[in-house]
CSV table of C-alpha atoms in Angstrom, one decimal:
chain,number,residue,atom,x,y,z
A,131,UNK,CA,-144.6,143.0,-34.9
A,132,UNK,CA,-144.0,142.3,-31.5
A,133,UNK,CA,-146.4,140.9,-29.0
A,134,UNK,CA,-147.2,142.2,-25.6
A,135,UNK,CA,-149.4,145.0,-26.5
A,136,UNK,CA,-152.8,146.0,-27.8
A,137,UNK,CA,-154.8,147.8,-30.2
A,138,UNK,CA,-158.2,148.6,-30.8
A,139,UNK,CA,-160.4,150.6,-33.0
A,140,UNK,CA,-163.0,152.9,-32.3
A,141,UNK,CA,-166.1,150.9,-33.6
A,142,UNK,CA,-164.6,148.5,-30.9
A,143,UNK,CA,-163.7,146.0,-33.7
A,144,UNK,CA,-160.9,144.7,-33.2
A,145,UNK,CA,-157.0,145.3,-34.6
A,146,UNK,CA,-154.5,142.9,-36.3
A,147,UNK,CA,-152.0,144.1,-33.4
A,148,UNK,CA,-155.0,142.9,-31.0
A,149,UNK,CA,-155.0,140.0,-32.2
A,150,UNK,CA,-151.1,139.8,-31.6
A,151,UNK,CA,-152.5,139.8,-27.8
A,152,UNK,CA,-155.2,136.9,-27.8
A,153,UNK,CA,-152.4,134.3,-29.0
A,154,UNK,CA,-150.1,135.7,-26.7
A,155,UNK,CA,-152.8,135.6,-23.5
A,156,UNK,CA,-155.2,134.0,-24.7
A,157,UNK,CA,-157.9,136.9,-24.0
A,158,UNK,CA,-158.4,140.8,-25.4
A,159,UNK,CA,-157.2,143.4,-23.1
A,160,UNK,CA,-159.8,146.7,-23.5
A,161,UNK,CA,-159.9,150.0,-22.1
A,162,UNK,CA,-161.3,150.3,-19.1
A,163,UNK,CA,-161.9,146.5,-18.0
A,164,UNK,CA,-160.1,146.9,-15.2
A,165,UNK,CA,-162.2,147.6,-11.5
A,166,UNK,CA,-160.5,150.9,-11.1
A,167,UNK,CA,-158.1,153.4,-12.5
A,168,UNK,CA,-155.2,154.0,-10.6
A,169,UNK,CA,-154.1,157.3,-12.6
A,170,UNK,CA,-155.4,159.1,-15.2
A,171,UNK,CA,-153.0,161.9,-17.6
A,172,UNK,CA,-153.3,163.9,-20.6
A,173,UNK,CA,-150.4,162.7,-22.9
A,174,UNK,CA,-148.6,162.9,-26.4
A,175,UNK,CA,-147.2,159.8,-27.8
A,176,UNK,CA,-144.2,160.9,-29.9
A,177,UNK,CA,-143.9,159.5,-33.3
A,178,UNK,CA,-140.3,159.9,-34.7
A,179,UNK,CA,-141.1,159.9,-38.4
A,180,UNK,CA,-137.5,158.9,-40.4
A,181,UNK,CA,-135.6,158.2,-37.2
A,182,UNK,CA,-134.0,154.6,-37.9
A,183,UNK,CA,-134.7,154.0,-34.3
A,184,UNK,CA,-137.6,154.6,-34.5
A,185,UNK,CA,-138.0,151.3,-36.2
A,186,UNK,CA,-137.9,149.4,-32.4
A,187,UNK,CA,-140.8,151.7,-31.2
A,188,UNK,CA,-144.9,151.1,-30.5
A,189,UNK,CA,-145.7,153.8,-32.5
A,190,UNK,CA,-144.1,151.6,-35.6
A,191,UNK,CA,-145.2,148.6,-34.3
A,192,UNK,CA,-149.4,150.5,-34.8
A,193,UNK,CA,-148.2,151.6,-38.3
A,194,UNK,CA,-147.8,155.2,-36.7
A,195,UNK,CA,-144.4,155.9,-38.7
A,196,UNK,CA,-144.9,157.6,-42.4
A,197,UNK,CA,-141.6,157.2,-43.7
A,198,UNK,CA,-141.7,161.0,-46.4
A,199,UNK,CA,-142.3,162.7,-42.8
A,200,UNK,CA,-139.1,164.0,-40.6
A,201,UNK,CA,-139.2,165.2,-37.2
A,202,UNK,CA,-141.3,164.4,-34.4
A,203,UNK,CA,-145.4,164.0,-34.2
A,204,UNK,CA,-147.3,163.7,-30.8
A,205,UNK,CA,-150.7,162.9,-30.5
A,206,UNK,CA,-152.5,164.2,-28.2
A,207,UNK,CA,-155.0,162.0,-26.0
A,208,UNK,CA,-154.5,160.2,-22.2
A,209,UNK,CA,-152.4,157.9,-20.3
A,210,UNK,CA,-154.5,155.7,-17.7
A,211,UNK,CA,-153.1,153.2,-15.7
A,212,UNK,CA,-155.0,150.3,-14.6
A,213,UNK,CA,-154.0,147.0,-12.5
A,214,UNK,CA,-153.2,145.5,-15.6
A,215,UNK,CA,-152.0,147.9,-18.2
A,216,UNK,CA,-150.7,151.1,-19.0
A,217,UNK,CA,-153.4,152.6,-21.7
A,218,UNK,CA,-153.1,155.4,-24.2
A,219,UNK,CA,-156.4,157.0,-26.2
A,220,UNK,CA,-155.8,159.0,-28.5
A,221,UNK,CA,-158.2,162.6,-29.1
A,222,UNK,CA,-160.5,162.2,-32.1
A,223,UNK,CA,-158.9,165.2,-33.6
A,224,UNK,CA,-155.2,163.8,-34.4
A,225,UNK,CA,-153.7,162.6,-37.5
A,226,UNK,CA,-154.2,158.9,-36.7
A,227,UNK,CA,-155.9,157.5,-33.7
A,228,UNK,CA,-154.4,154.7,-31.9
A,229,UNK,CA,-155.6,153.2,-29.1
A,230,UNK,CA,-154.0,150.4,-27.2
A,231,UNK,CA,-153.1,149.1,-24.2
A,232,UNK,CA,-149.6,147.6,-22.3
A,233,UNK,CA,-149.7,144.9,-20.0
A,234,UNK,CA,-148.0,145.7,-17.1
A,235,UNK,CA,-146.0,142.1,-16.8
A,236,UNK,CA,-144.6,143.2,-20.7
A,237,UNK,CA,-143.2,146.7,-19.2
A,238,UNK,CA,-139.3,146.3,-18.5
A,239,UNK,CA,-138.6,149.7,-17.5
A,240,UNK,CA,-139.8,153.0,-17.0
A,241,UNK,CA,-137.5,156.1,-17.4
A,242,UNK,CA,-137.9,159.7,-17.0
A,243,UNK,CA,-136.3,161.0,-20.8
A,244,UNK,CA,-137.3,164.5,-20.7
A,245,UNK,CA,-135.0,167.4,-21.6
A,246,UNK,CA,-135.4,171.0,-21.5
A,247,UNK,CA,-139.1,172.0,-20.9
A,248,UNK,CA,-140.3,168.8,-22.2
A,249,UNK,CA,-141.7,166.4,-19.6
A,250,UNK,CA,-140.8,162.4,-21.0
A,251,UNK,CA,-141.5,159.1,-20.4
A,252,UNK,CA,-140.0,156.0,-21.7
A,253,UNK,CA,-141.8,152.7,-21.4
A,254,UNK,CA,-139.6,150.2,-22.7
A,255,UNK,CA,-141.0,146.4,-22.8
A,256,UNK,CA,-139.1,143.0,-22.7
A,257,UNK,CA,-139.5,143.0,-26.6
A,258,UNK,CA,-136.8,145.4,-26.7
A,259,UNK,CA,-140.2,147.9,-28.6
A,260,UNK,CA,-140.2,152.0,-26.6
A,261,UNK,CA,-143.0,154.1,-26.5
A,262,UNK,CA,-142.8,157.8,-25.7
A,263,UNK,CA,-144.9,160.2,-24.4
A,264,UNK,CA,-145.0,163.5,-23.3
A,265,UNK,CA,-146.8,164.6,-19.4
A,266,UNK,CA,-146.4,166.4,-16.8
A,267,UNK,CA,-145.6,164.7,-13.4
A,268,UNK,CA,-143.1,161.8,-14.7
A,269,UNK,CA,-141.9,161.2,-11.5
A,270,UNK,CA,-145.7,160.4,-10.0
A,271,UNK,CA,-146.7,158.2,-12.7
A,272,UNK,CA,-143.4,156.1,-13.2
A,273,UNK,CA,-143.7,155.7,-8.9
A,274,UNK,CA,-147.4,154.6,-10.5
A,275,UNK,CA,-146.5,152.4,-12.8
A,276,UNK,CA,-143.8,150.4,-10.7
A,277,UNK,CA,-146.5,150.3,-7.8
A,278,UNK,CA,-148.9,148.7,-10.0
A,279,UNK,CA,-146.3,146.4,-11.7
A,280,UNK,CA,-145.0,144.9,-7.9
A,281,UNK,CA,-149.4,143.8,-7.1
A,282,UNK,CA,-149.4,142.1,-10.3
């Protein structure tokens, strides 16, 4: 598993992935820990089932990829930028309900990977893991993340 991001079950109890963050940073990150939100957008986390390159994705690290399935699944939720992390919190009506944060200092690059009408944002971590989100206003989200990273 890659370190550098955290997950937390709805019960508030840390999951195994969150423990990776504990070892890497010596503390637990929780959604809403920051003083303020810098940006909040409705978004879908994309899970590429059956794609060999998906093995290096944040979704695979969270155990969300199902080998027997094919195609791309969107998990609806909210993407929130705080001064220290980029958070995704899923809606309760999804098949799976990931809730995780990516520390800003673990983000190597953020890029616009939109095609057609689908506005997509890709976040690549220093570990090489990638997360893709469908979100409107990709240029604004990228600018906000870059500004927050510069402030860290």
